[in-house]
Amino acid sequence: MRYFHKGVRRLCAIVIGLVFFLAGLLKLQDPVGAGLVVKEYFNFFHLSFLSGASVYVAVALALLETLCGAALIAGVRRAFTASLTVIGMIREILGSGSIFGWKFLAGDGILAFVMAPGAFLVLGYLMVLFNKFLKKE
């Protein structure tokens, strides 16, 4: 049974790694298009002074996504890579307020999770949950 769980975890890591890797590669093939999306995010959050760096930011994020996917597939630093992936996924889900098109939050999501400190908020909430549920008495 123990080996079954290891196999399932490895299979999930490979599938999620493939999704991240392919999504990152597709964004790297069209850096101008990805830059336009980042530029629109900058304009939406009233950060238009960063519009000149939108292509560079888009390429950096796409490269990070590709590397994270490759690390998940290869099994390099599994715990660290999985932690970054989970933090990113929770942040995207809470920031957009939907998962697979199903809206579970009214409005456009929680703005704080989309912004820079969103990863720290997710990390803090995950630490609280782990401490609460794994607390040994």
PDB file of C-alpha atoms in Angstrom, residues 5-102:
ATOM      1  CA  HIS A   5       0.775   5.996  -2.550  1.00  0.00           C
ATOM      2  CA  LYS A   6       4.290   6.809  -3.743  1.00  0.00           C
ATOM      3  CA  GLY A   7       3.290   5.870  -7.281  1.00  0.00           C
ATOM      4  CA  VAL A   8       0.148   7.989  -7.180  1.00  0.00           C
ATOM      5  CA  ARG A   9       2.086  10.979  -5.817  1.00  0.00           C
ATOM      6  CA  ARG A  10       4.732  10.574  -8.512  1.00  0.00           C
ATOM      7  CA  LEU A  11       2.089  10.299 -11.247  1.00  0.00           C
ATOM      8  CA  CYS A  12       0.340  13.462  -9.985  1.00  0.00           C
ATOM      9  CA  ALA A  13       3.671  15.307  -9.908  1.00  0.00           C
ATOM     10  CA  ILE A  14       4.409  14.266 -13.482  1.00  0.00           C
ATOM     11  CA  VAL A  15       0.954  15.285 -14.764  1.00  0.00           C
ATOM     12  CA  ILE A  16       1.055  18.696 -13.031  1.00  0.00           C
ATOM     13  CA  GLY A  17       4.665  19.115 -14.146  1.00  0.00           C
ATOM     14  CA  LEU A  18       3.676  18.480 -17.764  1.00  0.00           C
ATOM     15  CA  VAL A  19       0.879  21.051 -17.543  1.00  0.00           C
ATOM     16  CA  PHE A  20       3.230  23.673 -16.087  1.00  0.00           C
ATOM     17  CA  PHE A  21       6.016  22.842 -18.532  1.00  0.00           C
ATOM     18  CA  LEU A  22       3.806  23.011 -21.629  1.00  0.00           C
ATOM     19  CA  ALA A  23       2.013  26.176 -20.465  1.00  0.00           C
ATOM     20  CA  GLY A  24       5.358  27.862 -19.830  1.00  0.00           C
ATOM     21  CA  LEU A  25       6.710  26.794 -23.225  1.00  0.00           C
ATOM     22  CA  LEU A  26       3.649  28.151 -25.006  1.00  0.00           C
ATOM     23  CA  LYS A  27       4.053  31.490 -23.225  1.00  0.00           C
ATOM     24  CA  LEU A  28       7.751  31.561 -24.109  1.00  0.00           C
ATOM     25  CA  GLN A  29       6.933  31.050 -27.799  1.00  0.00           C
ATOM     26  CA  ASP A  30       4.879  34.262 -27.834  1.00  0.00           C
ATOM     27  CA  PRO A  31       6.599  36.708 -25.474  1.00  0.00           C
ATOM     28  CA  VAL A  32       4.890  39.743 -27.038  1.00  0.00           C
ATOM     29  CA  GLY A  33       1.416  38.271 -26.444  1.00  0.00           C
ATOM     30  CA  ALA A  34       2.298  37.321 -22.877  1.00  0.00           C
ATOM     31  CA  GLY A  35       3.728  40.827 -22.422  1.00  0.00           C
ATOM     32  CA  LEU A  36       0.428  42.348 -23.536  1.00  0.00           C
ATOM     33  CA  VAL A  37      -1.410  40.306 -20.909  1.00  0.00           C
ATOM     34  CA  VAL A  38       1.027  41.423 -18.199  1.00  0.00           C
ATOM     35  CA  LYS A  39       0.706  45.023 -19.433  1.00  0.00           C
ATOM     36  CA  GLU A  40      -3.072  44.806 -19.026  1.00  0.00           C
ATOM     37  CA  TYR A  41      -2.586  43.506 -15.474  1.00  0.00           C
ATOM     38  CA  PHE A  42      -0.282  46.442 -14.762  1.00  0.00           C
ATOM     39  CA  ASN A  43      -2.862  48.882 -16.129  1.00  0.00           C
ATOM     40  CA  PHE A  44      -5.670  47.237 -14.138  1.00  0.00           C
ATOM     41  CA  PHE A  45      -3.717  47.557 -10.890  1.00  0.00           C
ATOM     42  CA  HIS A  46      -2.728  51.156 -11.731  1.00  0.00           C
ATOM     43  CA  LEU A  47       0.935  50.229 -12.183  1.00  0.00           C
ATOM     44  CA  SER A  48       1.229  51.702 -15.685  1.00  0.00           C
ATOM     45  CA  PHE A  49       4.742  52.945 -14.957  1.00  0.00           C
ATOM     46  CA  LEU A  50       5.824  49.281 -15.196  1.00  0.00           C
ATOM     47  CA  SER A  51       4.358  48.851 -18.700  1.00  0.00           C
ATOM     48  CA  GLY A  52       7.791  49.093 -20.329  1.00  0.00           C
ATOM     49  CA  ALA A  53       8.960  46.018 -18.428  1.00  0.00           C
ATOM     50  CA  SER A  54       5.866  43.921 -19.190  1.00  0.00           C
ATOM     51  CA  VAL A  55       7.568  41.705 -21.805  1.00  0.00           C
ATOM     52  CA  TYR A  56      10.524  41.042 -19.505  1.00  0.00           C
ATOM     53  CA  VAL A  57       8.236  40.208 -16.594  1.00  0.00           C
ATOM     54  CA  ALA A  58       6.153  37.912 -18.816  1.00  0.00           C
ATOM     55  CA  VAL A  59       9.250  36.063 -20.044  1.00  0.00           C
ATOM     56  CA  ALA A  60      10.582  35.728 -16.489  1.00  0.00           C
ATOM     57  CA  LEU A  61       7.273  34.323 -15.215  1.00  0.00           C
ATOM     58  CA  ALA A  62       6.979  31.935 -18.171  1.00  0.00           C
ATOM     59  CA  LEU A  63      10.548  30.756 -17.606  1.00  0.00           C
ATOM     60  CA  LEU A  64       9.833  30.207 -13.902  1.00  0.00           C
ATOM     61  CA  GLU A  65       6.698  28.237 -14.788  1.00  0.00           C
ATOM     62  CA  THR A  66       8.644  26.092 -17.265  1.00  0.00           C
ATOM     63  CA  LEU A  67      11.433  25.421 -14.780  1.00  0.00           C
ATOM     64  CA  CYS A  68       8.933  24.536 -12.055  1.00  0.00           C
ATOM     65  CA  GLY A  69       7.264  22.049 -14.406  1.00  0.00           C
ATOM     66  CA  ALA A  70      10.603  20.530 -15.396  1.00  0.00           C
ATOM     67  CA  ALA A  71      11.581  20.182 -11.743  1.00  0.00           C
ATOM     68  CA  LEU A  72       8.288  18.438 -10.954  1.00  0.00           C
ATOM     69  CA  ILE A  73       8.752  16.036 -13.862  1.00  0.00           C
ATOM     70  CA  ALA A  74      12.372  15.264 -12.987  1.00  0.00           C
ATOM     71  CA  GLY A  75      11.704  15.017  -9.259  1.00  0.00           C
ATOM     72  CA  VAL A  76      14.352  17.593  -8.365  1.00  0.00           C
ATOM     73  CA  ARG A  77      13.904  19.032  -4.866  1.00  0.00           C
ATOM     74  CA  ARG A  78      10.438  17.552  -4.656  1.00  0.00           C
ATOM     75  CA  ALA A  79       9.253  19.165  -1.435  1.00  0.00           C
ATOM     76  CA  PHE A  80      10.412  22.662  -2.380  1.00  0.00           C
ATOM     77  CA  THR A  81       9.014  22.449  -5.916  1.00  0.00           C
ATOM     78  CA  ALA A  82       5.709  21.039  -4.709  1.00  0.00           C
ATOM     79  CA  SER A  83       5.451  23.802  -2.101  1.00  0.00           C
ATOM     80  CA  LEU A  84       5.991  26.515  -4.708  1.00  0.00           C
ATOM     81  CA  THR A  85       3.453  24.881  -7.005  1.00  0.00           C
ATOM     82  CA  VAL A  86       0.784  24.592  -4.287  1.00  0.00           C
ATOM     83  CA  ILE A  87       1.320  28.194  -3.170  1.00  0.00           C
ATOM     84  CA  GLY A  88       1.006  29.372  -6.778  1.00  0.00           C
ATOM     85  CA  MET A  89      -2.142  27.335  -7.406  1.00  0.00           C
ATOM     86  CA  ILE A  90      -3.895  28.496  -4.218  1.00  0.00           C
ATOM     87  CA  ARG A  91      -2.924  32.073  -4.972  1.00  0.00           C
ATOM     88  CA  GLU A  92      -4.338  31.881  -8.502  1.00  0.00           C
ATOM     89  CA  ILE A  93      -7.557  30.215  -7.345  1.00  0.00           C
ATOM     90  CA  LEU A  94      -8.243  32.731  -4.556  1.00  0.00           C
ATOM     91  CA  GLY A  95      -7.092  35.663  -6.686  1.00  0.00           C
ATOM     92  CA  SER A  96      -9.440  34.831  -9.550  1.00  0.00           C
ATOM     93  CA  GLY A  97     -12.288  33.588  -7.354  1.00  0.00           C
ATOM     94  CA  SER A  98     -12.960  30.616  -9.598  1.00  0.00           C
ATOM     95  CA  ILE A  99     -11.736  27.135 -10.298  1.00  0.00           C
ATOM     96  CA  PHE A 100     -12.271  25.607 -13.750  1.00  0.00           C
ATOM     97  CA  GLY A 101     -14.814  28.319 -14.558  1.00  0.00           C
ATOM     98  CA  TRP A 102     -16.924  27.749 -11.433  1.00  0.00           C
TER      99      TRP A 102
END
